[in-house]
CSV table of C-alpha atoms and ligand atoms in Angstrom, one decimal:
chain,number,residue,atom,x,y,z
A,1,MET,CA,34.8,-8.6,40.7
A,2,LYS,CA,31.3,-9.0,42.1
A,3,SER,CA,30.4,-5.5,40.8
A,4,LEU,CA,31.8,-6.4,37.4
A,5,PHE,CA,29.6,-9.5,37.4
A,6,ILE,CA,26.5,-7.4,38.3
A,7,ILE,CA,27.4,-5.0,35.5
A,8,PHE,CA,27.7,-7.9,33.1
A,9,LEU,CA,24.3,-9.3,34.2
A,10,PHE,CA,22.8,-5.8,33.8
A,11,LEU,CA,24.2,-5.4,30.3
A,12,SER,CA,23.1,-8.9,29.1
A,13,ALA,CA,19.6,-8.3,30.5
A,14,GLY,CA,19.5,-5.1,28.5
A,15,LEU,CA,20.5,-6.8,25.4
A,16,PHE,CA,17.9,-9.5,25.9
A,17,VAL,CA,15.1,-6.9,26.3
A,18,HIS,CA,16.3,-5.1,23.2
A,19,ALA,CA,16.3,-8.3,21.1
A,20,ALA,CA,12.9,-9.5,22.3
A,21,GLU,CA,10.9,-6.9,20.5
A,22,ILE,CA,9.8,-6.5,16.9
A,23,ASN,CA,8.2,-3.6,15.1
A,24,VAL,CA,5.5,-4.5,12.7
A,25,TYR,CA,4.2,-2.1,10.0
A,26,SER,CA,0.7,-3.4,9.2
A,27,HIS,CA,-2.0,-2.5,6.8
A,28,ARG,CA,-4.2,-5.2,8.2
A,29,HIS,CA,-7.0,-4.2,10.5
A,30,TYR,CA,-8.6,-7.4,11.8
A,31,ASP,CA,-9.3,-8.6,15.4
A,32,SER,CA,-7.6,-11.9,14.5
A,33,ASP,CA,-4.3,-10.1,14.3
A,34,ALA,CA,-4.4,-8.6,17.8
A,35,VAL,CA,-5.3,-12.0,19.2
A,36,LEU,CA,-2.5,-13.8,17.3
A,37,PHE,CA,0.2,-11.1,18.1
A,38,GLU,CA,-0.6,-11.5,21.8
A,39,LYS,CA,-0.4,-15.3,21.6
A,40,PHE,CA,2.9,-15.0,19.9
A,41,THR,CA,4.3,-12.8,22.7
A,42,LYS,CA,3.0,-15.3,25.3
A,43,GLU,CA,4.7,-18.2,23.5
A,44,THR,CA,8.0,-16.6,22.7
A,45,GLY,CA,8.4,-13.6,25.0
A,46,ILE,CA,8.9,-11.4,22.0
A,47,LYS,CA,6.9,-8.2,22.2
A,48,VAL,CA,5.1,-7.0,19.1
A,49,ASN,CA,4.9,-3.2,18.5
A,50,VAL,CA,2.4,-2.4,15.7
A,51,VAL,CA,2.4,0.7,13.5
A,52,LYS,CA,-0.8,0.9,11.4
A,53,GLY,CA,-1.3,2.8,8.2
A,54,SER,CA,-2.5,2.4,4.6
A,55,ALA,CA,-0.4,0.1,2.6
A,56,ASP,CA,0.9,2.9,0.3
A,57,GLN,CA,1.7,5.1,3.4
A,58,LEU,CA,3.6,2.3,5.1
A,59,ILE,CA,5.6,1.4,1.9
A,60,GLN,CA,6.4,5.1,1.4
A,61,ARG,CA,7.5,5.4,5.0
A,62,LEU,CA,9.8,2.4,4.8
A,63,ILE,CA,11.4,3.9,1.6
A,64,SER,CA,12.0,7.2,3.2
A,65,GLU,CA,13.3,5.8,6.5
A,66,GLY,CA,15.7,3.5,4.6
A,67,LYS,CA,18.3,1.8,6.6
A,68,ASN,CA,17.3,3.6,9.7
A,69,SER,CA,13.7,2.3,9.7
A,70,PRO,CA,12.8,0.7,13.1
A,71,ALA,CA,10.5,-1.8,11.2
A,72,ASP,CA,11.2,-5.5,11.2
A,73,VAL,CA,8.1,-6.8,9.4
A,74,LEU,CA,5.7,-5.4,6.8
A,75,LEU,CA,2.3,-7.0,6.7
A,76,THR,CA,-0.1,-6.0,3.9
A,77,VAL,CA,-2.8,-7.3,1.6
A,78,ASP,CA,-2.5,-8.2,-2.1
A,79,ALA,CA,0.4,-9.8,-3.8
A,80,GLY,CA,0.5,-6.8,-6.2
A,81,ARG,CA,1.5,-4.6,-3.2
A,82,LEU,CA,3.9,-7.1,-1.7
A,83,HIS,CA,5.6,-7.2,-5.1
A,84,ARG,CA,5.7,-3.4,-5.1
A,85,ALA,CA,7.4,-3.5,-1.7
A,86,LYS,CA,10.0,-6.0,-3.0
A,87,GLU,CA,10.7,-3.8,-6.1
A,88,ALA,CA,11.2,-0.8,-3.8
A,89,GLY,CA,14.0,-2.7,-2.0
A,90,ILE,CA,12.4,-2.5,1.4
A,91,LEU,CA,12.1,-6.3,1.9
A,92,GLN,CA,14.9,-8.8,2.3
A,93,PRO,CA,15.0,-12.4,1.0
A,94,VAL,CA,14.4,-14.9,3.8
A,95,LYS,CA,14.8,-18.7,3.7
A,96,SER,CA,13.2,-20.8,6.4
A,97,LYS,CA,12.2,-24.4,6.4
A,98,LYS,CA,9.1,-23.7,8.4
A,99,LEU,CA,7.9,-21.0,6.1
A,100,GLN,CA,8.5,-23.3,3.1
A,101,GLN,CA,6.5,-26.0,4.9
A,102,ASN,CA,3.7,-23.6,5.9
A,103,VAL,CA,3.3,-21.6,2.7
A,104,PRO,CA,2.8,-23.2,-0.8
A,105,PRO,CA,5.3,-22.0,-3.4
A,106,SER,CA,2.6,-20.3,-5.5
A,107,MET,CA,1.7,-18.2,-2.5
A,108,SER,CA,5.1,-16.7,-1.9
A,109,ASP,CA,7.8,-14.7,-3.6
A,110,PRO,CA,10.2,-17.1,-5.5
A,111,ASP,CA,13.1,-15.3,-3.8
A,112,GLY,CA,11.6,-15.3,-0.3
A,113,HIS,CA,11.0,-11.5,-0.1
A,114,TRP,CA,7.4,-12.1,1.1
A,115,TYR,CA,5.2,-15.0,2.2
A,116,GLY,CA,1.4,-15.3,2.0
A,117,MET,CA,-0.4,-15.4,5.3
A,118,THR,CA,-4.1,-15.7,4.3
A,119,VAL,CA,-6.0,-16.3,1.1
A,120,ARG,CA,-9.0,-14.5,-0.3
A,121,ALA,CA,-10.9,-15.5,-3.4
A,122,ARG,CA,-12.4,-12.8,-5.7
A,123,VAL,CA,-15.7,-14.4,-6.5
A,124,ILE,CA,-19.0,-13.6,-8.2
A,125,VAL,CA,-21.9,-13.0,-5.8
A,126,TYR,CA,-25.4,-13.2,-7.3
A,127,ALA,CA,-28.9,-12.3,-6.3
A,128,LYS,CA,-30.6,-15.4,-5.0
A,129,GLY,CA,-33.9,-15.8,-6.8
A,130,ARG,CA,-33.1,-13.5,-9.8
A,131,VAL,CA,-30.0,-15.4,-10.9
A,132,LYS,CA,-29.5,-19.2,-11.0
A,133,PRO,CA,-25.9,-20.4,-10.3
A,134,THR,CA,-26.2,-22.4,-13.6
A,135,GLU,CA,-26.3,-19.1,-15.5
A,136,LEU,CA,-22.8,-18.3,-14.2
A,137,SER,CA,-19.6,-19.8,-15.3
A,138,THR,CA,-16.4,-17.7,-15.7
A,139,TYR,CA,-15.0,-14.2,-15.3
A,140,GLU,CA,-14.8,-14.1,-19.1
A,141,ASP,CA,-18.6,-14.7,-19.3
A,142,LEU,CA,-19.3,-11.5,-17.4
A,143,ALA,CA,-18.4,-9.8,-20.8
A,144,SER,CA,-21.4,-11.5,-22.4
A,145,PRO,CA,-24.3,-9.2,-23.5
A,146,LYS,CA,-26.7,-11.2,-21.3
A,147,TRP,CA,-25.3,-9.3,-18.3
A,148,ARG,CA,-26.0,-5.8,-19.8
A,149,ALA,CA,-26.8,-3.3,-17.0
A,150,ARG,CA,-26.7,-6.1,-14.4
A,151,ILE,CA,-23.1,-6.0,-13.0
A,152,ALA,CA,-21.8,-4.0,-10.0
A,153,VAL,CA,-18.1,-3.8,-9.5
A,154,ARG,CA,-15.8,-1.3,-7.9
A,155,SER,CA,-13.3,1.1,-9.5
A,156,SER,CA,-10.1,0.1,-11.3
A,157,SER,CA,-8.0,2.1,-8.9
A,158,ASN,CA,-8.6,-0.7,-6.4
A,159,ILE,CA,-5.8,-3.1,-6.3
A,160,TYR,CA,-8.1,-6.2,-6.0
A,161,ASN,CA,-9.5,-5.4,-9.4
A,162,GLN,CA,-6.0,-4.7,-10.8
A,163,SER,CA,-4.8,-8.1,-9.6
A,164,LEU,CA,-7.9,-9.8,-11.1
A,165,LEU,CA,-7.2,-8.2,-14.4
A,166,ALA,CA,-3.5,-9.1,-14.1
A,167,SER,CA,-4.6,-12.8,-13.7
A,168,ILE,CA,-6.8,-12.5,-16.8
A,169,ILE,CA,-3.8,-11.0,-18.7
A,170,ALA,CA,-1.7,-13.9,-17.6
A,171,ALA,CA,-4.4,-16.4,-18.7
A,172,ASN,CA,-5.7,-14.9,-21.9
A,173,GLY,CA,-3.1,-12.3,-23.0
A,174,PRO,CA,-3.5,-8.4,-23.1
A,175,ASP,CA,-5.7,-8.1,-26.2
A,176,LYS,CA,-8.4,-10.4,-24.8
A,177,ALA,CA,-8.0,-8.7,-21.4
A,178,LEU,CA,-8.7,-5.4,-23.0
A,179,SER,CA,-11.9,-6.5,-24.8
A,180,TRP,CA,-13.0,-8.2,-21.6
A,181,ALA,CA,-12.6,-5.0,-19.6
A,182,LYS,CA,-14.4,-2.9,-22.2
A,183,ALA,CA,-17.3,-5.3,-22.3
A,184,VAL,CA,-17.6,-5.6,-18.5
A,185,ARG,CA,-17.6,-1.8,-18.3
A,186,LYS,CA,-20.5,-1.8,-20.7
A,187,ASN,CA,-22.4,-4.3,-18.7
A,188,MET,CA,-22.2,-2.3,-15.4
A,189,VAL,CA,-25.4,-1.1,-14.0
A,190,ARG,CA,-23.7,2.2,-12.9
A,191,ALA,CA,-20.2,3.8,-13.0
A,192,PRO,CA,-18.0,1.9,-10.5
A,193,ARG,CA,-18.0,3.3,-7.0
A,194,GLY,CA,-17.9,2.1,-3.4
A,195,SER,CA,-16.3,-0.8,-1.6
A,196,ASP,CA,-16.6,-4.6,-2.2
A,197,ARG,CA,-19.3,-4.6,0.5
A,198,ASP,CA,-21.2,-1.8,-1.3
A,199,GLN,CA,-21.3,-4.0,-4.4
A,200,ALA,CA,-22.9,-6.9,-2.5
A,201,ARG,CA,-25.4,-4.3,-1.0
A,202,THR,CA,-26.2,-3.1,-4.6
A,203,VAL,CA,-27.1,-6.7,-5.5
A,204,ALA,CA,-29.2,-7.3,-2.4
A,205,SER,CA,-31.1,-4.0,-3.0
A,206,GLY,CA,-32.1,-5.2,-6.5
A,207,LEU,CA,-30.2,-2.7,-8.5
A,208,ALA,CA,-27.6,-5.2,-9.8
A,209,ASP,CA,-27.9,-9.0,-10.3
A,210,VAL,CA,-24.2,-9.9,-9.9
A,211,ALA,CA,-21.1,-8.4,-8.4
A,212,VAL,CA,-17.4,-9.2,-8.0
A,213,ILE,CA,-16.1,-9.2,-4.4
A,214,ASN,CA,-13.6,-10.8,-2.1
A,215,THR,CA,-15.0,-13.7,-0.1
A,216,TYR,CA,-14.2,-12.4,3.4
A,217,TYR,CA,-16.4,-9.4,3.0
A,218,LEU,CA,-19.4,-11.7,2.9
A,219,GLY,CA,-18.2,-13.1,6.2
A,220,ILE,CA,-18.0,-9.6,7.6
A,221,LEU,CA,-21.5,-8.8,6.4
A,222,ALA,CA,-22.9,-12.1,7.7
A,223,ASN,CA,-21.5,-11.4,11.1
A,224,SER,CA,-22.2,-7.7,11.2
A,225,THR,CA,-23.8,-6.0,14.2
A,226,THR,CA,-26.0,-4.3,11.6
A,227,VAL,CA,-29.2,-6.2,10.8
A,228,ALA,CA,-29.3,-4.7,7.2
A,229,ASP,CA,-25.9,-6.1,6.5
A,230,ARG,CA,-26.8,-9.5,7.8
A,231,GLU,CA,-29.8,-9.4,5.4
A,232,VAL,CA,-27.5,-8.5,2.5
A,233,ALA,CA,-25.4,-11.7,3.3
A,234,LYS,CA,-28.6,-13.8,3.2
A,235,LYS,CA,-29.8,-12.4,-0.1
A,236,VAL,CA,-26.6,-13.2,-2.1
A,237,GLY,CA,-25.1,-16.4,-3.2
A,238,VAL,CA,-21.4,-17.2,-3.7
A,239,PHE,CA,-20.2,-18.5,-7.0
A,240,PHE,CA,-16.6,-19.6,-7.6
A,241,PRO,CA,-15.8,-18.8,-11.3
A,242,ASN,CA,-13.7,-20.8,-13.8
A,243,GLN,CA,-14.0,-24.1,-12.0
A,244,LYS,CA,-13.8,-26.1,-15.2
A,245,GLY,CA,-10.7,-24.1,-16.2
A,246,ARG,CA,-7.9,-22.4,-14.4
A,247,GLY,CA,-9.8,-21.9,-11.2
A,248,ALA,CA,-11.1,-18.8,-9.2
A,249,HIS,CA,-8.8,-15.8,-8.9
A,250,ILE,CA,-7.2,-15.8,-5.4
A,251,ASN,CA,-4.9,-13.3,-3.7
A,252,VAL,CA,-3.1,-13.2,-0.4
A,253,SER,CA,-2.4,-11.0,2.4
A,254,GLY,CA,1.2,-11.6,3.5
A,255,GLY,CA,4.4,-10.3,5.0
A,256,GLY,CA,8.1,-10.0,4.7
A,257,VAL,CA,11.1,-9.1,6.7
A,258,THR,CA,12.2,-5.5,6.1
A,259,SER,CA,15.6,-4.7,4.7
A,260,SER,CA,16.3,-2.6,7.7
A,261,SER,CA,15.4,-5.2,10.3
A,262,LYS,CA,17.7,-5.4,13.3
A,263,ASN,CA,15.8,-8.4,14.7
A,264,LYS,CA,15.7,-10.7,11.7
A,265,LYS,CA,15.6,-13.9,13.6
A,266,GLU,CA,12.6,-12.8,15.7
A,267,ALA,CA,10.9,-11.4,12.5
A,268,ILE,CA,11.2,-14.8,10.8
A,269,GLN,CA,9.9,-16.5,13.9
A,270,PHE,CA,6.9,-14.1,13.8
A,271,LEU,CA,6.1,-15.0,10.1
A,272,GLU,CA,6.5,-18.7,10.9
A,273,PHE,CA,4.1,-18.3,13.8
A,274,LEU,CA,1.4,-16.6,11.7
A,275,THR,CA,1.6,-19.3,9.1
A,276,ASN,CA,1.5,-22.3,11.4
A,277,PRO,CA,-1.7,-24.4,11.3
A,278,GLN,CA,-3.2,-23.1,14.6
A,279,SER,CA,-2.8,-19.4,13.5
A,280,GLN,CA,-4.2,-20.3,10.1
A,281,LYS,CA,-7.3,-21.6,11.7
A,282,THR,CA,-7.7,-18.4,13.8
A,283,PHE,CA,-7.6,-16.3,10.6
A,284,GLY,CA,-10.5,-18.4,9.2
A,285,GLU,CA,-12.6,-18.0,12.3
A,286,GLN,CA,-12.0,-14.4,13.1
A,287,SER,CA,-11.4,-12.6,9.8
A,288,TYR,CA,-13.1,-15.1,7.4
A,289,GLU,CA,-10.0,-15.6,5.3
A,290,TYR,CA,-8.8,-18.9,3.9
A,291,PRO,CA,-5.6,-20.5,5.2
A,292,VAL,CA,-2.8,-20.5,2.7
A,293,LYS,CA,-3.3,-24.2,2.4
A,294,ILE,CA,-6.9,-23.7,1.3
A,295,GLU,CA,-7.9,-27.4,1.5
A,296,THR,CA,-7.1,-27.4,5.3
A,297,ASN,CA,-9.8,-24.8,5.9
A,298,ARG,CA,-11.9,-25.7,9.0
A,299,SER,CA,-14.0,-22.6,9.4
A,300,LYS,CA,-17.8,-23.3,9.3
A,301,LEU,CA,-18.8,-20.3,7.3
A,302,LEU,CA,-16.1,-20.8,4.7
A,303,GLU,CA,-17.1,-24.5,4.6
A,304,SER,CA,-20.7,-23.5,3.8
A,305,TRP,CA,-19.5,-21.8,0.6
A,306,GLY,CA,-18.2,-25.2,-0.5
A,307,PRO,CA,-14.8,-26.3,-1.8
A,308,PHE,CA,-13.3,-24.6,-4.8
A,309,LYS,CA,-10.5,-24.8,-7.3
A,310,ALA,CA,-8.1,-21.9,-7.1
A,311,ASP,CA,-6.0,-20.4,-10.0
A,312,LYS,CA,-2.5,-21.8,-9.4
A,313,VAL,CA,-0.6,-19.0,-11.2
A,314,ASN,CA,2.3,-17.8,-9.1
A,315,LEU,CA,0.9,-14.7,-7.3
A,316,SER,CA,4.0,-12.7,-8.0
A,317,VAL,CA,2.6,-12.5,-11.6
A,318,LEU,CA,-0.1,-10.2,-10.1
A,319,GLY,CA,2.7,-7.8,-9.3
A,320,THR,CA,4.6,-8.1,-12.5
A,321,LYS,CA,1.5,-7.5,-14.6
A,322,ASN,CA,0.1,-4.7,-12.4
A,323,SER,CA,1.1,-1.7,-14.5
A,324,GLU,CA,-0.2,-3.4,-17.7
A,325,ALA,CA,-3.5,-4.0,-15.9
A,326,VAL,CA,-3.8,-0.4,-14.9
A,327,LYS,CA,-3.1,0.7,-18.5
A,328,ILE,CA,-5.7,-1.7,-19.9
A,329,PHE,CA,-8.4,-0.4,-17.4
A,330,ASP,CA,-7.6,3.1,-18.6
A,331,ARG,CA,-8.0,2.2,-22.2
A,332,ALA,CA,-11.2,0.3,-21.5
A,333,GLY,CA,-12.7,3.4,-19.8
A,334,TRP,CA,-13.2,1.5,-16.5
A,335,GLU,CA,-13.0,4.4,-14.1
B,1,FE,FE1,-10.0,-5.9,1.9
């Protein structure tokens, strides 16, 4: 009898260890994440195993692993990609009161396949001294001839630009989106190349006067160990476009529970943890991203850029209009 009891204890301990682990496939590569994952383990006893890769690699891997995938959670950036993951059937719908409290409806999939975790605004940065903020207004205005040979922006293969164009299609329709893309292409100082940070460097160097980049890259530049990058951050100003209209284009990084998850409860707990107010603050301080409730931002640097109005279009639209955006970029000759 005693030995049976010991066997029982042994088995239940084994079960416990098995359940108290989650496998996370993550495209994110920020220090904030490691800090938060560790804190989550401390608070819950649930170990977090992370597999890193590019978003497309991880989505492909989840598709080919199918039901046998060991993954419980997929974390990635851009609502367009989260939508792709949903469409590929690798995420499952999740309902949680806490997630619904933590994440505004416009920042999550209407069916609960994914939830936003952090927000980034795609803004205009301008050369302080050469451009006055009063000369800037909207994304649409970047098509004006006054910006001829003055704009730096990256390639159309980049999903951030695809999502920006998707938001413009949603706001203005495909025809106006096409003429916009054509005109902006004409206004570029050079064929698109490089990263968002490179566009800011191009403005700081004097080659371009304005660029379109995600906000957190300015945070990364401002806090860089490289003097030259810190100088770049000082030379450019941040402008939130479309403040008198629909608001600045924003996007999320976010996550969902995989269809294959064997630890659904723990996976949900993990997403609830990452979206709770304390974790949201950590993202702002360590990776310069906005919390999903933008107005609750308490990061000093983000505060210094000022408050802004964000486009309230449901972010799943960025996914549903993605292929149309890619086609329009093609037709516009935006490489
Ligand atoms: Fe990025």
